[in-house]
mmCIF file of C-alpha atoms and ligand atoms in Angstrom:
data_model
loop_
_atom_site.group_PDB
_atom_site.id
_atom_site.type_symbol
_atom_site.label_atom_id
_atom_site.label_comp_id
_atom_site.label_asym_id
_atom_site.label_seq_id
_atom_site.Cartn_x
_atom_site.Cartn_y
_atom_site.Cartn_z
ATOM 1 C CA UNK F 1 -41.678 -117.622 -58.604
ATOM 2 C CA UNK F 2 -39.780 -115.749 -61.593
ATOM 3 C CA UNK F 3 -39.056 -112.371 -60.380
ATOM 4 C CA UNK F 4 -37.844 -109.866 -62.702
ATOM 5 C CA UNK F 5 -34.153 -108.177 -61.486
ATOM 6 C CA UNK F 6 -35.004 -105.065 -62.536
ATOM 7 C CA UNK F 7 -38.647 -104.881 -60.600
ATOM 8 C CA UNK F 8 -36.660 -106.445 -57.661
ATOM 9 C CA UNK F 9 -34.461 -103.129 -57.910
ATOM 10 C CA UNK F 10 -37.294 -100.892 -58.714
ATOM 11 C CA UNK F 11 -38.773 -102.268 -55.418
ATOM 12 C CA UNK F 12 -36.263 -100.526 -53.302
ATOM 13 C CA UNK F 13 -37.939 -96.615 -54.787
ATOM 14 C CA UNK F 14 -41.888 -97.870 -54.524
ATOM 15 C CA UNK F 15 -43.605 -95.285 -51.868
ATOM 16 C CA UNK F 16 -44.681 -97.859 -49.109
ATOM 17 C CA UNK F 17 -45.662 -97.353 -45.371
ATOM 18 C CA UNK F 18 -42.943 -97.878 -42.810
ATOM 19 C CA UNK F 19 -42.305 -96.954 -39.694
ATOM 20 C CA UNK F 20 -39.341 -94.248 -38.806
ATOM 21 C CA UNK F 21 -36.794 -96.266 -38.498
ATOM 22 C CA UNK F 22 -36.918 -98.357 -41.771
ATOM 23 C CA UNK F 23 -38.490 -94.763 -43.103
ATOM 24 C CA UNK F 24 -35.001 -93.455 -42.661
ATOM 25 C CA UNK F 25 -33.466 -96.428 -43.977
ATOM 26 C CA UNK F 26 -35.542 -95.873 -47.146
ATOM 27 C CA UNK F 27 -33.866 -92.546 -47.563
ATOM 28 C CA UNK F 28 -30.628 -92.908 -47.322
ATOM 29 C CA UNK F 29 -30.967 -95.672 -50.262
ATOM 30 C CA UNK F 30 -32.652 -93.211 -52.349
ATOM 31 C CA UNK F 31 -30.258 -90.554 -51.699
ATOM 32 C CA UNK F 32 -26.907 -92.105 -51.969
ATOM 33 C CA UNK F 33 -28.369 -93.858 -55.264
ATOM 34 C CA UNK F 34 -29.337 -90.231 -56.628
ATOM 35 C CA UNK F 35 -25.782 -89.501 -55.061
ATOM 36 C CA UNK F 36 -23.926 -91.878 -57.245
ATOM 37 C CA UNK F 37 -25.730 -90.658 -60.132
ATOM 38 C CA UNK F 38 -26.014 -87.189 -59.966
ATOM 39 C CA UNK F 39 -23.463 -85.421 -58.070
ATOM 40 C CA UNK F 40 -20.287 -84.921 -58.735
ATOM 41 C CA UNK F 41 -17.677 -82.229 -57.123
ATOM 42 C CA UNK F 42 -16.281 -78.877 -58.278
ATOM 43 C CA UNK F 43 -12.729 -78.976 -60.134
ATOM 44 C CA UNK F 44 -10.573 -76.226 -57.986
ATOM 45 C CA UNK F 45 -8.619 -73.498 -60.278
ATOM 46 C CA UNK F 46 -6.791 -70.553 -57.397
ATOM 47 C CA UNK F 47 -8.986 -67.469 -57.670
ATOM 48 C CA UNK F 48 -7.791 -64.040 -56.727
ATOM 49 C CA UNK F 49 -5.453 -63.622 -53.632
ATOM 50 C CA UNK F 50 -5.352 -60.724 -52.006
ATOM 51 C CA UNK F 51 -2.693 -58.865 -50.362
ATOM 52 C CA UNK F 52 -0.121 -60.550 -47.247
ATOM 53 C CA UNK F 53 -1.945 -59.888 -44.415
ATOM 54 C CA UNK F 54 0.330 -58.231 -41.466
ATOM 55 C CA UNK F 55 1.601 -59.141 -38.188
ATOM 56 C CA UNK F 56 2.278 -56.519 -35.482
ATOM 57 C CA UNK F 57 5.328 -55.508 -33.686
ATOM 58 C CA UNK F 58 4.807 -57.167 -30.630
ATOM 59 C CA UNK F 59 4.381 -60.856 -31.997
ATOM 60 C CA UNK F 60 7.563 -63.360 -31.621
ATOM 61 C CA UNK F 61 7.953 -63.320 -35.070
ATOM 62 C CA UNK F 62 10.224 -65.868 -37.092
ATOM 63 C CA UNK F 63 13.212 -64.274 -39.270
ATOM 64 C CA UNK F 64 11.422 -65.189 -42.839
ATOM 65 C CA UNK F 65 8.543 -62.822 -41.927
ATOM 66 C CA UNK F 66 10.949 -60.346 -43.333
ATOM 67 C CA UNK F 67 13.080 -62.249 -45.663
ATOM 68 C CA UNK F 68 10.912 -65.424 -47.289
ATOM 69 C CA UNK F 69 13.668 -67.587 -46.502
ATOM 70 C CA UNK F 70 13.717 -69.556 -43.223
ATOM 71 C CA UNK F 71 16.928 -70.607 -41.501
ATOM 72 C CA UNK F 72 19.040 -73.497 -42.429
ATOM 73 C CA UNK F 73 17.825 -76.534 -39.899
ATOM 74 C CA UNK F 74 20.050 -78.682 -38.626
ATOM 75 C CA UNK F 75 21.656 -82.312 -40.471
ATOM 76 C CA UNK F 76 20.800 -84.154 -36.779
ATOM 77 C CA UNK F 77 17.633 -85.070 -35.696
ATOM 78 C CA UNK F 78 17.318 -83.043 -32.327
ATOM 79 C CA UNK F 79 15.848 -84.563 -29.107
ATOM 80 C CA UNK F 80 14.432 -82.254 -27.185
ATOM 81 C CA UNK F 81 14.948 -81.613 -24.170
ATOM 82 C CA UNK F 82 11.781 -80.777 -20.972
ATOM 83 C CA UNK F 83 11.701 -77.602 -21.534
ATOM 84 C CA UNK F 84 11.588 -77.454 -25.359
ATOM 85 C CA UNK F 85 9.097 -80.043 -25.053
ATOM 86 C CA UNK F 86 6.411 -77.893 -23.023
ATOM 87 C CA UNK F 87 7.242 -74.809 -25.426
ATOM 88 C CA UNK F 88 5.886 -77.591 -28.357
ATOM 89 C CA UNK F 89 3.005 -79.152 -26.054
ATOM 90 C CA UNK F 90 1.865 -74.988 -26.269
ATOM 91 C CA UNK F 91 2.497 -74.856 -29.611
ATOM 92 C CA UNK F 92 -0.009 -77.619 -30.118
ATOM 93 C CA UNK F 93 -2.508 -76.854 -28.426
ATOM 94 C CA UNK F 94 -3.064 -73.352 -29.721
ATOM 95 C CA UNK F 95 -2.709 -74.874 -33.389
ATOM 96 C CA UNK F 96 -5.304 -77.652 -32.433
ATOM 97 C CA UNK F 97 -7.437 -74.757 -30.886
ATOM 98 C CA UNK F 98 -7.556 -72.637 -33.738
ATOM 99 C CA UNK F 99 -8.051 -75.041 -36.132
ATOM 100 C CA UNK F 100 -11.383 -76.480 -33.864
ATOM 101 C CA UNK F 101 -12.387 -73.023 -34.147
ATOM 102 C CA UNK F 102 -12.510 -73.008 -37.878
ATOM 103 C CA UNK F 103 -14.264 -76.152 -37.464
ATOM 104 C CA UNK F 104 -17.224 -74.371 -36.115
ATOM 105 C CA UNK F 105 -17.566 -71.668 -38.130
ATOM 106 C CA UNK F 106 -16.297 -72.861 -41.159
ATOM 107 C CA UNK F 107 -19.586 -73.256 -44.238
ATOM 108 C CA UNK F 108 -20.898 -73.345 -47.756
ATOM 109 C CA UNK F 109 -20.375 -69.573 -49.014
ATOM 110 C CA UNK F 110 -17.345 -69.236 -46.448
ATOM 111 C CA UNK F 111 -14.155 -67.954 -48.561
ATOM 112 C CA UNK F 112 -11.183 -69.390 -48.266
ATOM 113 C CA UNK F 113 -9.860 -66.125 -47.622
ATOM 114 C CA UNK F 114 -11.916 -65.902 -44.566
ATOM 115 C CA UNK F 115 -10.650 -68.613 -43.406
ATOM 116 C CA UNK F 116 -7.582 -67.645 -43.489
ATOM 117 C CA UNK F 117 -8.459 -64.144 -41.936
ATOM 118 C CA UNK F 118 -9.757 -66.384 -38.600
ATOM 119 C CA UNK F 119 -6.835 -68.409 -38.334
ATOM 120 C CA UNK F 120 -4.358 -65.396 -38.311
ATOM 121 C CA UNK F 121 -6.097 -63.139 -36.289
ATOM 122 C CA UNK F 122 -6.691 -66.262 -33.985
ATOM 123 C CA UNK F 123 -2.667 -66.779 -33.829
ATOM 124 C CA UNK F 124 -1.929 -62.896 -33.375
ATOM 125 C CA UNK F 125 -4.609 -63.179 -30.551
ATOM 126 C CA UNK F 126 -3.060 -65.750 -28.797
ATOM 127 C CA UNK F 127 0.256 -64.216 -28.992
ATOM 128 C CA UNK F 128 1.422 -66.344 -31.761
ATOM 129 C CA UNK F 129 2.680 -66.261 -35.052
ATOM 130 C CA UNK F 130 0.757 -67.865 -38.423
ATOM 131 C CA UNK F 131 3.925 -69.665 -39.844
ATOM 132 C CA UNK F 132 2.604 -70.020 -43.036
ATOM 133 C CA UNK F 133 3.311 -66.639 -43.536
ATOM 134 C CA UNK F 134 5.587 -65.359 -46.370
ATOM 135 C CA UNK F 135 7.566 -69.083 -45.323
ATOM 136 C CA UNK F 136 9.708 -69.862 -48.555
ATOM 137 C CA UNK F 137 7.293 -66.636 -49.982
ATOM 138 C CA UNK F 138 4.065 -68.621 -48.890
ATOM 139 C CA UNK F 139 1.614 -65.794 -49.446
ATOM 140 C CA UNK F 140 -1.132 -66.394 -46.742
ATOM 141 C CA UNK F 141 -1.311 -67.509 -42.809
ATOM 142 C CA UNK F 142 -2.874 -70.779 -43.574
ATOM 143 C CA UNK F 143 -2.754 -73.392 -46.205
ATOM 144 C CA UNK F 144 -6.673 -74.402 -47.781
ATOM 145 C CA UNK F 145 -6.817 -77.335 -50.187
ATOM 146 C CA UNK F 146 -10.292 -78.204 -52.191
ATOM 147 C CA UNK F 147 -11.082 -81.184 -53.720
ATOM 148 C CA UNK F 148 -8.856 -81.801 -56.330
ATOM 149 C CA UNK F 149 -6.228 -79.759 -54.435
ATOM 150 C CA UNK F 150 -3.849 -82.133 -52.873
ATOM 151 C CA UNK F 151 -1.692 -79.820 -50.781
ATOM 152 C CA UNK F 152 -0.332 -75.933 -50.227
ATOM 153 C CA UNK F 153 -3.741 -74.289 -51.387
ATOM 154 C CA UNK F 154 -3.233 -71.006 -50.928
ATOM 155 C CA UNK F 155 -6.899 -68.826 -49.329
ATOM 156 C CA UNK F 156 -8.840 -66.979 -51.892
ATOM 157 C CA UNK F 157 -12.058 -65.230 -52.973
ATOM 158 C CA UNK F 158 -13.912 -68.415 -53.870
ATOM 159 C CA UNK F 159 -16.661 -68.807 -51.903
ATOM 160 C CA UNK F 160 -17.407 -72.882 -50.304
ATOM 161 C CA UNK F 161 -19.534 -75.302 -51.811
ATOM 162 C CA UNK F 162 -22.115 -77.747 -50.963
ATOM 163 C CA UNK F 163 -20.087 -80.942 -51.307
ATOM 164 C CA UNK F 164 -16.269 -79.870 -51.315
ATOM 165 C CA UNK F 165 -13.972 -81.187 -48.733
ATOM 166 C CA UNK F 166 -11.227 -79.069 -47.478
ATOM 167 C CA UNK F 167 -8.161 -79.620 -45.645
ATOM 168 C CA UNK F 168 -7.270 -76.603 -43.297
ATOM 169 C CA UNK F 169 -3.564 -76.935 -42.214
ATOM 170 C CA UNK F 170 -2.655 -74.737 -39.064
ATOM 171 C CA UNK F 171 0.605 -73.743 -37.843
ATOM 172 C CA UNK F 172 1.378 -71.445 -35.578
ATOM 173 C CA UNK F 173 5.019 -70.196 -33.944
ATOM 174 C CA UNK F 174 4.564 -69.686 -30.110
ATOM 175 C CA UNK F 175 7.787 -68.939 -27.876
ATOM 176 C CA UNK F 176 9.571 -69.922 -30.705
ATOM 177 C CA UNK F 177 8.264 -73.472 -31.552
ATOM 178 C CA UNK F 178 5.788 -74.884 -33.992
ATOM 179 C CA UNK F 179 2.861 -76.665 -33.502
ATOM 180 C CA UNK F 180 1.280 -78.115 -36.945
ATOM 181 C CA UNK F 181 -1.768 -79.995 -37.427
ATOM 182 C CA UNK F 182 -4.592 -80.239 -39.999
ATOM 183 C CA UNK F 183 -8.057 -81.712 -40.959
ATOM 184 C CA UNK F 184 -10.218 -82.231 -44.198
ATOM 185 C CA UNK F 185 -13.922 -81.278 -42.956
ATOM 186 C CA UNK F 186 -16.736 -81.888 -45.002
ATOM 187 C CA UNK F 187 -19.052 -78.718 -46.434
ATOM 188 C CA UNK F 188 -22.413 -79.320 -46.286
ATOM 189 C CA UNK F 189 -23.599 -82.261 -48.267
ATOM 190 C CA UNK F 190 -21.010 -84.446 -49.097
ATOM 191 C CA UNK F 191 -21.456 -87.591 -51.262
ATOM 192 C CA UNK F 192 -20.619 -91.065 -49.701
ATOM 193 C CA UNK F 193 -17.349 -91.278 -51.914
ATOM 194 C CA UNK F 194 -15.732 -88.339 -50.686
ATOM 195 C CA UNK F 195 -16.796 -89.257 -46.868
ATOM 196 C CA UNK F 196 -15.322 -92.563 -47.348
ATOM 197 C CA UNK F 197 -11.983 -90.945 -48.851
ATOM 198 C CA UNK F 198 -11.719 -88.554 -45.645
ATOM 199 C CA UNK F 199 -12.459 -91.123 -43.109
ATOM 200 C CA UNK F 200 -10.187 -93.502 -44.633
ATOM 201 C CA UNK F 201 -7.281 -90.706 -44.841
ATOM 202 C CA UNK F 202 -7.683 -90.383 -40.801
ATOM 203 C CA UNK F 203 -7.581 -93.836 -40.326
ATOM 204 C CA UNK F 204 -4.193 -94.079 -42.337
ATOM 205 C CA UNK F 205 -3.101 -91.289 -39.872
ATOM 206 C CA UNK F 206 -4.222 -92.897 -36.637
ATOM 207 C CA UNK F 207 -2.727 -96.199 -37.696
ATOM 208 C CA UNK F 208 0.909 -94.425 -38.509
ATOM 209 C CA UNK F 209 0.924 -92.664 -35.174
ATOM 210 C CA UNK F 210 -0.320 -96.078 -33.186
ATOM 211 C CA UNK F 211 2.825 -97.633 -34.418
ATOM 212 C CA UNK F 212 5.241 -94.781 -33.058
ATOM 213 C CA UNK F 213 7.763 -95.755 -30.063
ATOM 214 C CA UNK F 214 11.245 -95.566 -29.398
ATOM 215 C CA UNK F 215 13.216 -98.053 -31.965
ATOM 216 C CA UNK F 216 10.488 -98.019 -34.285
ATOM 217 C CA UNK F 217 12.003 -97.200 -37.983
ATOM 218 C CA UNK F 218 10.974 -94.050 -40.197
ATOM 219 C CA UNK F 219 9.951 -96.075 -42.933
ATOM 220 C CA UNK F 220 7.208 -98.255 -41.348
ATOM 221 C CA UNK F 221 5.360 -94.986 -41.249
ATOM 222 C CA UNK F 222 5.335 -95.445 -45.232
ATOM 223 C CA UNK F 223 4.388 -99.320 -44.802
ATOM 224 C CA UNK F 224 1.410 -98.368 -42.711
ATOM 225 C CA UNK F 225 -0.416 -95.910 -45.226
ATOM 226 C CA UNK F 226 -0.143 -98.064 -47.852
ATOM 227 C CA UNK F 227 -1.356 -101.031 -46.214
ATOM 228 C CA UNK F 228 -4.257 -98.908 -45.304
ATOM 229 C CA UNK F 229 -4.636 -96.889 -48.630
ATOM 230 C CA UNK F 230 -4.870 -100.174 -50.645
ATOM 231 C CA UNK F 231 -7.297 -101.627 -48.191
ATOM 232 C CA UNK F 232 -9.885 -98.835 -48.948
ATOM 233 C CA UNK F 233 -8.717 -98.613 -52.604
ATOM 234 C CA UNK F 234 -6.579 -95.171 -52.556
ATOM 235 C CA UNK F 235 -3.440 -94.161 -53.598
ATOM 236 C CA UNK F 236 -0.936 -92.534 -51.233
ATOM 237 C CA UNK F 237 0.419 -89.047 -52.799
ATOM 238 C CA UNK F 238 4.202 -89.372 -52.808
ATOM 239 C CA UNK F 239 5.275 -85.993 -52.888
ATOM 240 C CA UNK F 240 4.423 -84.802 -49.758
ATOM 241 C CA UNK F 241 6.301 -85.729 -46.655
ATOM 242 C CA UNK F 242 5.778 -85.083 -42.667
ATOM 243 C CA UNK F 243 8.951 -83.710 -40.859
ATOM 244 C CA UNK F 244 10.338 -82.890 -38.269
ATOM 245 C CA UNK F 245 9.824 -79.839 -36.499
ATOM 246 C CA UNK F 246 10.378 -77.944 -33.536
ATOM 247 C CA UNK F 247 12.200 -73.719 -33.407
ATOM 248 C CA UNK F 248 12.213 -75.089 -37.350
ATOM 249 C CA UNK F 249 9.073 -75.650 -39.174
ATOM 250 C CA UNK F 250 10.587 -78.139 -41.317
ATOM 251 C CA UNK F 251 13.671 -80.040 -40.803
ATOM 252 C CA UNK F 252 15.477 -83.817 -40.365
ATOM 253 C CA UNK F 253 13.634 -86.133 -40.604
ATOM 254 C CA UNK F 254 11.608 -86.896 -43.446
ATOM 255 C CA UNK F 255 8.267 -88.705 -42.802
ATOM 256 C CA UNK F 256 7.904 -90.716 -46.208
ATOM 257 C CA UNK F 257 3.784 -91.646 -46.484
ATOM 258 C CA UNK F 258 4.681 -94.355 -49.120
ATOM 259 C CA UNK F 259 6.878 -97.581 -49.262
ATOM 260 C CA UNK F 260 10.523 -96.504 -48.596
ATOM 261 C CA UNK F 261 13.953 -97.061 -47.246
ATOM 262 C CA UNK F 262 14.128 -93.689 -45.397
ATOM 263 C CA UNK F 263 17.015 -94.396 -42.611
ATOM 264 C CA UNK F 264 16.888 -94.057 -39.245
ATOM 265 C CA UNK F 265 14.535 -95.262 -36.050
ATOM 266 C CA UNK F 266 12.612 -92.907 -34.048
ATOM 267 C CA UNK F 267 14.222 -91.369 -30.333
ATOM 268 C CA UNK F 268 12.501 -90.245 -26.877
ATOM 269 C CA UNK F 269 12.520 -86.618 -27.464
ATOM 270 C CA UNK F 270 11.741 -86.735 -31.313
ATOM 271 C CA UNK F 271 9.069 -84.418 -32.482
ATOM 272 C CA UNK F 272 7.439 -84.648 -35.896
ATOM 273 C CA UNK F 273 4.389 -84.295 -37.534
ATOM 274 C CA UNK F 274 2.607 -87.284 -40.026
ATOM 275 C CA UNK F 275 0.233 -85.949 -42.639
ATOM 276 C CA UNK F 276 -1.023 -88.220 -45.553
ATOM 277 C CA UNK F 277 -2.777 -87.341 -48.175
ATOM 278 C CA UNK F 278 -4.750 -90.015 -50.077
ATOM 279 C CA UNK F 279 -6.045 -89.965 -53.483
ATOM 280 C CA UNK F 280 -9.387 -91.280 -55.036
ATOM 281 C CA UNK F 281 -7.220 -91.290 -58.303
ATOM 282 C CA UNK F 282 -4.271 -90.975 -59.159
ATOM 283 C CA UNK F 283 -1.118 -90.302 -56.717
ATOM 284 C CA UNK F 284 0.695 -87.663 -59.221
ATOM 285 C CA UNK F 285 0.194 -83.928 -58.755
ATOM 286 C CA UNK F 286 1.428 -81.041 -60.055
ATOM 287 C CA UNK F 287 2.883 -77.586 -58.704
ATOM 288 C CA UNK F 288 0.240 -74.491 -60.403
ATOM 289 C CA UNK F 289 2.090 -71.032 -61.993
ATOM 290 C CA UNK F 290 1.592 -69.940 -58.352
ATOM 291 C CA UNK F 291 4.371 -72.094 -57.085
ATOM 292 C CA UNK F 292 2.474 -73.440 -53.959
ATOM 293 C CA UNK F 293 -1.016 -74.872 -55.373
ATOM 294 C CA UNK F 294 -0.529 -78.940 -55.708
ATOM 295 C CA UNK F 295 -3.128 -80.470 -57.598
ATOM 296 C CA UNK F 296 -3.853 -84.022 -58.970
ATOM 297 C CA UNK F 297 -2.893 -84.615 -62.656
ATOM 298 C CA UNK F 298 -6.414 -86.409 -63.062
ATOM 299 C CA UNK F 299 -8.162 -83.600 -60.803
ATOM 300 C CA UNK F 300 -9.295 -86.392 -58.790
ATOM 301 C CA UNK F 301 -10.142 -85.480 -55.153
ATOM 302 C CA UNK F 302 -7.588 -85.710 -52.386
ATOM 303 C CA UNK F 303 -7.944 -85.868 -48.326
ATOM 304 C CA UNK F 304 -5.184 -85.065 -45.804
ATOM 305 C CA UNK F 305 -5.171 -85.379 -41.901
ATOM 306 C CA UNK F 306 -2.469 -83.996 -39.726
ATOM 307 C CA UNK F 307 -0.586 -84.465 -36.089
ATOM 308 C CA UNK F 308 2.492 -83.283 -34.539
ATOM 309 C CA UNK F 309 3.783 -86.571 -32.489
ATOM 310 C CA UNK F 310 6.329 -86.677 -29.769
ATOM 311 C CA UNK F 311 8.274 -90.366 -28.775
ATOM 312 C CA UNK F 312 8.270 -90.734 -25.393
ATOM 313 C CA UNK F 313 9.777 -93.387 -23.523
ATOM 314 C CA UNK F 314 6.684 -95.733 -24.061
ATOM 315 C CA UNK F 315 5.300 -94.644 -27.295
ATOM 316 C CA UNK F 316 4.245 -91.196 -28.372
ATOM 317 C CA UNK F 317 2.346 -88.257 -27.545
ATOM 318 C CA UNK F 318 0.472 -86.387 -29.973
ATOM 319 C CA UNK F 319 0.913 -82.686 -29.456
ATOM 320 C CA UNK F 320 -1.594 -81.115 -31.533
ATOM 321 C CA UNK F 321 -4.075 -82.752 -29.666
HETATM 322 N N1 LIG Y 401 1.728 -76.833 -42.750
HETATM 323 C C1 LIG Y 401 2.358 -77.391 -43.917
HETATM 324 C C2 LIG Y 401 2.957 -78.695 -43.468
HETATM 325 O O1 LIG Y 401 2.240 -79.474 -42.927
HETATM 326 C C3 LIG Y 401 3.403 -76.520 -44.497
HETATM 327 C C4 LIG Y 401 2.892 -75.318 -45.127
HETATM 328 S S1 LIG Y 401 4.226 -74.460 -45.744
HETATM 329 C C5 LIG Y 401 3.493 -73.144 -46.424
HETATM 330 O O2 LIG Y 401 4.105 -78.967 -43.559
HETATM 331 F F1 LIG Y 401 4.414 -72.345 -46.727
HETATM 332 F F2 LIG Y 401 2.786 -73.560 -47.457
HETATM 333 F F3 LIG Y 401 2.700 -72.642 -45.562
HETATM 334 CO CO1 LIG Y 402 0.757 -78.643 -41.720
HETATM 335 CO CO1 LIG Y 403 3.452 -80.359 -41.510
#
């Protein structure tokens, strides 16, 4: 019998009786197709930042709390040694803590500023330092990147929105050692594009860190992303690398999230974090007037997961679990 294609469609939105399972079904095609054509997500510009917040006497603070600039790190990629590496398993933890804390409280009309008023209280609690702060000038104790803000967003007055995704990247400098980890939770309501671009971001991450083990080279980290960045249709954003890490927040080596020929294989003893960010759009971003914000040239949205990873003898440990 000839049947129409567009009554065929229409089909799909008649009211008919069903039972609750095919009821729900029902739904969830009517509301990703009003989705797809209605929403869209809010375009991030930084609001107002308010003053560096303060971190008392007491806390085991790192030099550039005082000056901005943070030590020189070593050429050599250090191996740790036992001890160092339970001073970064406690490092981890708390970060992965705090930021599971945020987790639960974090929700539409939430300020980034709040936010960022948990995580260092949180820290100073816990006898820890927020190492975001005043790092290379950095002017807040956590970094908070919306939407179309790839990376470095710095906390401010604007209140969360139903549908924004937001990476929250803790650090925190315990005994002297960082632990550094982040996530991109979803606010609220989210539409089915921006889910897919999160979940495919952690699956880039899982699939980097499931290839880590002694002899393994840097740069299959890079070959790994990509393969699964193109298989979801995303774009890897070049310009920000994982590192290593340890008394350092940053230092040798460089963990390239794109197609490279970065030297070097990984070590028992090695500690570093992996942290890709993937793009809906394109992979370009720029640095804001602020010197910290990176955002996507075509404001298109961005989602970034992050571990710190340890090589042990038979593969790796992640310590920011
Ligand atoms: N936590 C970020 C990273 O993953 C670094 C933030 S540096 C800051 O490397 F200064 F912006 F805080
Ligand atoms: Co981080
Ligand atoms: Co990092």
């Amino acid at each position: 019998m000839f049947r129409p294609r567009i009554l065929a469609f229409l089909a799909i939105f008649r009211p008919v009786k069903v039972c609750n399972s095919s009821r729900m079904h029902y739904d969830v095609m009517i509301g990703a197709f009003l989705k797809r054509t209605f929403r869209s997500y809010s375009i991030v510009k930084p609001g107002y930042v308010k003053e560096m917040r303060t971190v008392p006497e007491h806390i085991n603070s790192p030099v550039y709390y005082k000056t901005g600039k943070p030590p020189k790190s070593s050429k050599e990629i250090e191996i740790k040694t036992k001890e160092q590496i339970e001073k970064m398993r406690a490092a981890g933890q708390l970060a992965r803590f705090i930021l599971d804390e945020v987790g639960i409280k974090i929700r539409v009309g939430m300020t980034t500023d709040k936010i960022d008023e948990i995580v260092h209280n949180m820290a100073i609690e816990h006898g820890a330092y927020p190492s975001p702060l005043n790092y290379e000038g950095f002017p807040k104790s956590v970094c908070t990147s919306v939407n179309n803000v790839a990376c470095h967003g710095i906390p401010d007055d604007r209140p969360l929105q139903d549908g924004d995704i937001i990476n929250v990247d803790v650090t925190v400098y315990l005994n002297g050692y960082h632990g550094d980890c982040s996530s991109t939770f979803l606010i609220g309501d989210v539409d089915i594009e921006g889910i897919k671009l999160v979940n495919a971001t952690y699956e880039a991450l899982e699939a980097a860190m499931s290839i880590c083990r002694p002899g393994e080279y840097f740069y299959s980290i890079g070959d790994v992303v990509e393969e699964v960045a193109k298989l979801r249709n995303y774009t890897v954003v070049p310009a920000y690398t994982g590192h290593g890490i340890g008394s350092y927040f940053h230092g040798p080596p460089d963990i390239i999230h794109c197609y490279n020929e970065y030297p070097g294989q990984m070590k028992p003893g090695m500690t570093f974090t992996i942290e890709p960010i993937l793009s809906q759009g394109t992979g370009e971003t720029v640095v804001l007037e602020d010197g910290w914000t990176g955002v996507t040239t075509d404001n298109s949205r961005t989602a970034q997961w992050e571990q710190t990873v340890l090589i042990t003898e038979s593969g790796f440990e992640v310590l920011t679990q």
